[in-house]
Each structure stands twice: as structure tokens, then as C-alpha cells.
Amino acid sequence: MIAHPSKPLSPAEADSFGRELDAVRERVLADLGQRDVNHIRGVIRMARYGEVAGRALLHVGIDPLTFALGVAALSLSKILENMEVGHNVMHGQYDWTGDPELDSQSYEWDLVADGDHWRKSHNIGHHVFTNILGRDRDIGYGFLRVSSLQPWRPLHVLQPAIVVWLALLFQWGIAFHDLHLDVSLAGRQSFAVLRRRAGPVLRKAGWQLAKDYLVFPALALWNAPRVALGNLFANGIRNLWVFAVVFCGHFPDGVRVYHPDETRDERRGDWYLRQLNGSANIAGRRGFHVLSGHLGYQIEHHLFPDLPAARYPEIAAHVREICARYGQAYNTGRFSVQLASVARLLVRNAFPAEAPRWFTRAAGRVLVRARPRRSIP
Amino acid sequence: MLTEAILPTRRPGLGQRLPETVSRVIATAWRRWFFDRHAEFWLRELGTTWSFIAPRARVVDLIDETADTRTLVLAPGQRWPGHRAGQYVPIEIEVDGARVRRCYSISSGGAAPGARRIAITVRRVPGGRASTALHQLRRGAVVGLGTPAGDFVLDGPVAPELLLVGGGSGITPIMAMIRDLVDRRQGETSHARDGRSVIVIHGSHNAADAIFGAELASLAARFDWLRIHARRGDDVESGRLDAQALRALVPDLAYREIFVCGPLGLIEVVTQAARDVGALHRVHQERFVAPAARSAGAGVAVTVALLRTGVEVVAAGPGPLLAQLERAGQRPVFGCRMGICHSCRCRKLRGTVEDSVTGVVSSEPDQEIRLCVSLACSDLELAL
């Protein structure tokens, strides 16, 4: 096991650490009000106006400039809707408002991934069993090797190239995430179960494809190819952005992966500690955080997944202070630094631990500079 | 029903099925392509109160009735389904970001479908979230509007002899009935009016506190079939009503259809007087306050009414509601069982629960709770 900078806590210390975080949570819950609703409605408004502007530019324009502007507006709208609105609403961050449009259990996002599937695999699977090997499917999503604790297989050498494709098609990665395709391929999930899991996913994806590549192009009449292409670009840009933000959440240097044995009989304080040490933040300005759905505050998000994300900046101040007192590392860095760190990790783990160090390092230098950097818009 | 069971049902032909299928596909596509939420958003953005899913109304007039009571005249955003005098309507407003839903008696008379205006009359309750916020609304504000409901209504096309008793804000549905009677009886011939009278007993603390006091007095002066008895709590002569005084005031009590709305004490007095003369079956009552739920503190066995399933179970033993319901043989949906995923969220219509993590107590009606972190503190009604 790699040495981790966070101090191991005794059960009593962990309990009191948990109580302090509970107190932070209570303070924010008691303070929720109009400004939180105003914030999310403001973002929704931005996304809706962005979508109408983007579609109008794509539908009626004929020149490359309006095409570029249309794609930009549409991708911005999709990013806002998926990240700050969709992801956060579906976490139940706004259930306290009682507004049916902000209802976690019925919200559906403009993404090929099916909402119900995601709510189950992400809210329950990933957020409860965060970074536990074999239980959290977000550790490599069943086909990437992101930790030296995962066994190496020869196909992993293709990992850097696969990741580039995953970035471009990230919404499909999220959509197929809960199918457990890898489990079926390994012969541990029957075809019938796979088909049952695939039903809602394929239905949602079908409607999404029809919307982006049939309905809206058809509405544009002679401009149909332009609109279809614009939608493809907007989806692609959104995919790259979401991929970059999401991969910086759990894969940068210093993030811990847990063995199931370590997390047996875990108490609330231990759960908080695992969330903290299993996540990494991205430092950035307010605009960056809104565009990333405040996932740059991945630590705060994992500690309090159902508190409105726009509160994470103020929560972060308390969390850092508590972490400092308990000797816990608080993993944060600039976007470029965290991304480079993720790229290094993906390359390093593409090769077995026994590979010569000079070789992995050289491969990393070539691949990292060439691939993921360029994929960030 | 019987014939349906016996006769073989024929599958409807394609000609009949097609329109239904087409409309279903369109409805699904409308939702799947997010046109529904776009439509709602742009309707709101354009300032209309029309909606496909959540009817709304605009406040078009505000009338101060007393120092703490105000009438809100509402213009429904879409076709009003119609209501009968005495019914109530759920009103939804946003208070500090959170939706609050309360039922208010409609104080304007009965209205046919498509009515342009309805009115509710709201007394400001000290510390009441909804009533305080409703009093702060300005002209032009928009509120959510539910479907009118309630069986506290005058039955039949022609009203029999009536006794209407309204105490405090309980006068609001009574006022709707009186306005309705005035409208209806203006159309009738004088012959039909003969021999039928309406007695109204209007209770309040004092004259300044009497909602609709002046309006009732002027109506009584205009129509000979309408008699108003104002009872003021601070007035030595009239004073508080008791069953004996009521029988003296209305000698023909046994022959009247009785409608009473107001504080529990008043309802009891009227019910007692009616029982004395053997007219209990003629009493119709409406109360605004639900009987207080017993709050015993967490850990006590309570009765939980699951309204969707239509069963009542006893929740007992250690642990949160989710575990208690499971032990009682129920299978509510759940996820993380630690209060973070919101899968087991459900609406609590009545009762008190305590959040096992934060210790926050929720005792207001109509609040969302998570079963996995809620400790039952009283008998509950859940939308499960």
C-alpha cells in the first residue's frame, strides 16, 4: 500500500471528526432558503436561453461563424443542464424546495444516460461505497486500471488510447455504466439480466438520438445536415468537459483506494474519512465551478452529496479547517495540475507494476503531452 | 359491470386504436424530448399563468377585511373547473425557497366552470408560514392553485331552511354559501322565497375582528329571508354561545339544515344543541385545524397510515421508520439507508418525525421526509 499523507485516526477521533462534519451539515441545512432556489433557477434560465440561442443560430444561419456560435451556446447550455442542474438536482439537493421541477426522483437530464439507472448506480453505488475496490464501479468503470491494487491485464496497455475515445463519447460511458457489460463478458452476469438492464438505457438513448439527429434537423428543413453536425459537436464538447471534470474527482495523485476489509464495520466518521481521502478538488473561479456543477468541490460533494452544490465553497472553508485540526490531507490543485496527474496515473497503470520505471516514465511523457491535454477545450 | 364480465370483450379495431396510440406516442415524445419543461419555462418567462401541469393563479386584488384578515382575489391561469359554495382549494406558495401548500375555503360564491375570478380570505396566524406569506403578496403575484374539493356544500338545487354558523375565520365558507344563496335567490320568483329563511350566526372576538361583519349586515338589510345574529366574545349581552342559548336563538333548530365551521368549541356547541333536538344528522361541519397529533418522542409505537397502499400499520421497535415499516411487512423503496440518496423520500401528510442525523423535528403537514433517517414521534400519515 502506498503511504497516504492523512493521519490514521483512532475510533474516538474519527467519531468526533464525523460529529464536526455533521454540525457543518446542520448549519447549512438550517440556512437553506430563497438564495439557493434563485441560484439554481438562474442557472436553469441561462441553460434554457442558451439552448434557444444555440438552436436558433444553428437552424437559421448558413455561415461558419453562426455555426461556431450556435455550437458554443448549445454546448454551454448542455453543460449547465447536465452538471449544475441535472447532476445536483438528481442528488436531491433541492428536494427541500418541494418544486416538482427540482425533484430528484423524477428529474431527467439531456444526456443519453437514463436518469433512474444513474440515480441507482451513482447515488447509491458510488456515493455509499466510494473508492472501495470491487464495490465502487467508478474505480475504472470495469475496464480501466486506475490503481495498482487492480490486477494488470495485457489489454490495459491500450488504456491511454481508449481513454481518449471515452472522453469523446463520455455520455455513452455513463449510459452503459450500470449495464455491467464487463461482468457479462467475464461470464458472471447472464444475458437475460444484461438485457433487462439494457432496456431503459436503450430506450433513453433512442429518444436522445432521435431528438438530436432526426427531430431538430428535420425542423431545420434544408439546414438539416448543419443542425445534426452542430448537435454532434455540442454533445462532443460537453462530453470532453464532463470527462475532464469527472476524472479529476477521484483519480489524481494522493487519492486513496480502499480494500473492502478496511471498510467493514465502518462508522459514520470513518465513512466521512473515506469520502475525504477518496476525493480530490480542483481550484478555480466561480464560473469554472458553476460549469463543472461544483464538482471541483468533489470532497465537499462526497461529504454532503445532498446539500446544494453552490454552498460547497463556503462549506469548504469549514472542511479545510477541520481537516487541518485532524491531520487529514485536503487534496486540491489547479485544473491543469490535476488533469496531468490523472493522465500520469492512467499511463502508469497501463503497464504492470514490474515494468521498468524508466519505461513507464518515458511512455507517460510521450502520451500525456500528446493526448489528454489536447482533449480539453 | 356484470355484462362486461360475461360478454367476450372484442379488441377494438385499428381505426379506434390508432388515434389513442398516436396521442400516446406524441405525449411520450413531448416528455422525452423535454418539450414539457421548455413549455412550462417559457410560459412562465412570458409572464402567463397558463400551465400544462401545474395550474396557477394571479392575485388581481387585495381587500383588507379586518386588521389581520385579507381577501385575495385570484384570476386562475386556465379554465377553472368550477366549484360549489363552501368548498376549499389548495393554494401553493413559495416561502423562503420552499413550497408550502395549504387549503383555504373559497370565500366567493359558487362558480361555474370557466369562472374568471375566485377569492380566498386568509387570517394571518401568528407564526404561520403560509398565512404570513400570503399576506405579503402584492397584486400581480402568482400562486399555485389546486383542484377545489370538499363536501361542506349546500346540497340540492334549492336550499331548504338553513342555519349557518361561522366562528372566526370559519365564516369564510359560510360567506361563500350566503353569496351563493343571494345569487341564486335573485333569479327566483318571490313565491319560491316565501317561508324559507336563512339564519346566520357569526361569532368573533369583537366587532373589529368580525370578518365580513359590515357586508353581512348590509345583506341582511336588503333581503328579508336572511337573518344575522352577531355574537361577540367581548359583548356581555350576546357573549359566547352555548347549546341552550342556541336553541333559544333558533327555536326551529330541529327543522333546519345546519352548517357549522369554526373553532372546535363552537362546533361542539352546535353539535350538542342539534343532538338535544334530535337533528344531529342535519349537521354539516368543517374544521380548519386537524386534531393535534400526539407527539410522544421517538421510539414509541405509533400507527402509520399508508395512504397509497390503503393500509394502517403499527411502527414499533428500534430504528428509523424504514426499518419499522419493513418489520411491519411493508416494502418501501430504499437506497443507501444513510440519508444521502433520497430514494426512500416520501411525503408526510400529518404527524411528527425527527431526523436521526440532525435531530431536526418536522411536525408541519405536507413535508418531504426520508424514511431511512426519520424517527416516528407521533401517529403518521404517509403518501406511500
CSV table of C-alpha atoms in Angstrom, one decimal, chain A residues 25-26 29 33-34 37 41 45 48-49 51-52 81 91-92 95-101 103-105 107-110 123-124 127-128 204 207-208 210-211 215-216 268 271 305-306, chain B residues 25 28-30 32-35 37-38 40-42 44-45 53-54 92 94-100 334-336 338-345 347 355 357-360 368 370:
chain,number,residue,atom,x,y,z
A,25,ARG,CA,-24.2,20.0,7.6
A,26,GLU,CA,-26.8,21.0,10.1
A,29,LEU,CA,-29.4,22.8,6.2
A,33,GLY,CA,-33.5,29.4,1.6
A,34,GLN,CA,-34.5,31.7,-1.2
A,37,VAL,CA,-33.5,28.5,-5.2
A,41,ARG,CA,-33.3,28.9,-11.3
A,45,ARG,CA,-32.7,30.2,-17.1
A,48,ARG,CA,-32.7,27.5,-21.5
A,49,TYR,CA,-31.8,30.8,-23.1
A,51,GLU,CA,-30.3,26.4,-25.8
A,52,VAL,CA,-32.8,28.6,-27.7
A,81,GLU,CA,-28.1,21.5,-17.6
A,91,HIS,CA,-28.7,14.1,-5.9
A,92,GLY,CA,-31.7,15.5,-4.1
A,95,ASP,CA,-35.8,18.3,-2.7
A,96,TRP,CA,-36.4,20.6,0.2
A,97,THR,CA,-37.9,23.2,-2.1
A,98,GLY,CA,-40.9,20.9,-3.0
A,99,ASP,CA,-40.7,22.3,-6.6
A,100,PRO,CA,-41.6,19.4,-8.9
A,101,GLU,CA,-39.2,20.8,-11.5
A,103,ASP,CA,-37.5,16.9,-7.8
A,104,SER,CA,-34.6,14.4,-7.5
A,105,GLN,CA,-36.6,11.2,-8.2
A,107,TYR,CA,-35.7,14.7,-13.0
A,108,GLU,CA,-34.4,13.6,-16.3
A,109,TRP,CA,-31.3,15.1,-17.9
A,110,ASP,CA,-30.5,15.9,-21.5
A,123,ASN,CA,-26.2,7.9,-5.7
A,124,ILE,CA,-26.2,4.6,-4.1
A,127,HIS,CA,-21.6,7.6,-3.2
A,128,VAL,CA,-22.0,4.9,-0.5
A,204,LYS,CA,-33.5,6.7,-23.3
A,207,TRP,CA,-35.1,9.1,-27.8
A,208,GLN,CA,-32.0,11.2,-27.4
A,210,ALA,CA,-34.0,10.8,-32.4
A,211,LYS,CA,-34.1,14.3,-30.8
A,215,VAL,CA,-36.3,15.8,-34.9
A,216,PHE,CA,-34.2,19.0,-34.7
A,268,ARG,CA,-20.2,7.5,10.2
A,271,TRP,CA,-17.4,7.0,6.1
A,305,PRO,CA,-23.9,14.9,-1.6
A,306,ASP,CA,-27.4,16.3,-1.0
B,25,VAL,CA,-46.6,8.4,-28.7
B,28,THR,CA,-44.2,10.4,-24.7
B,29,ALA,CA,-42.1,12.2,-27.2
B,30,TRP,CA,-43.2,15.6,-25.8
B,32,ARG,CA,-38.8,12.5,-23.7
B,33,TRP,CA,-37.6,15.5,-25.8
B,34,PHE,CA,-38.1,17.8,-22.8
B,35,PHE,CA,-40.6,20.0,-24.6
B,37,ARG,CA,-40.3,21.6,-19.3
B,38,HIS,CA,-39.4,24.0,-22.0
B,40,GLU,CA,-43.5,25.4,-18.7
B,41,PHE,CA,-40.4,27.5,-18.5
B,42,TRP,CA,-41.3,29.8,-21.5
B,44,ARG,CA,-43.6,31.4,-17.0
B,45,GLU,CA,-40.9,33.5,-18.7
B,53,ILE,CA,-49.1,20.6,-15.5
B,54,ALA,CA,-49.4,22.9,-12.5
B,92,GLU,CA,-49.3,26.7,-3.0
B,94,GLU,CA,-43.0,29.7,-2.0
B,95,VAL,CA,-41.8,30.7,1.4
B,96,ASP,CA,-38.0,31.3,1.6
B,97,GLY,CA,-37.5,28.9,-1.3
B,98,ALA,CA,-39.6,26.1,-0.2
B,99,ARG,CA,-43.1,25.3,-1.4
B,100,VAL,CA,-45.9,25.5,1.2
B,334,PHE,CA,-34.9,2.5,-0.4
B,335,GLY,CA,-31.3,3.1,-1.4
B,336,CYS,CA,-28.4,4.0,0.7
B,338,MET,CA,-27.9,6.5,5.4
B,339,GLY,CA,-29.8,9.6,4.3
B,340,ILE,CA,-27.8,10.6,1.2
B,341,CYS,CA,-29.6,9.2,-1.9
B,342,HIS,CA,-33.2,10.4,-1.4
B,343,SER,CA,-34.6,7.1,-2.8
B,344,CYS,CA,-36.8,6.5,0.2
B,345,ARG,CA,-38.1,10.0,0.2
B,347,ARG,CA,-44.5,12.9,1.6
B,355,ASP,CA,-34.3,13.4,11.7
B,357,VAL,CA,-28.9,12.6,12.0
B,358,THR,CA,-29.6,16.3,12.6
B,359,GLY,CA,-32.2,16.0,15.3
B,360,VAL,CA,-34.5,18.4,13.3
B,368,GLU,CA,-41.0,15.5,2.5
B,370,ARG,CA,-36.6,10.3,4.2
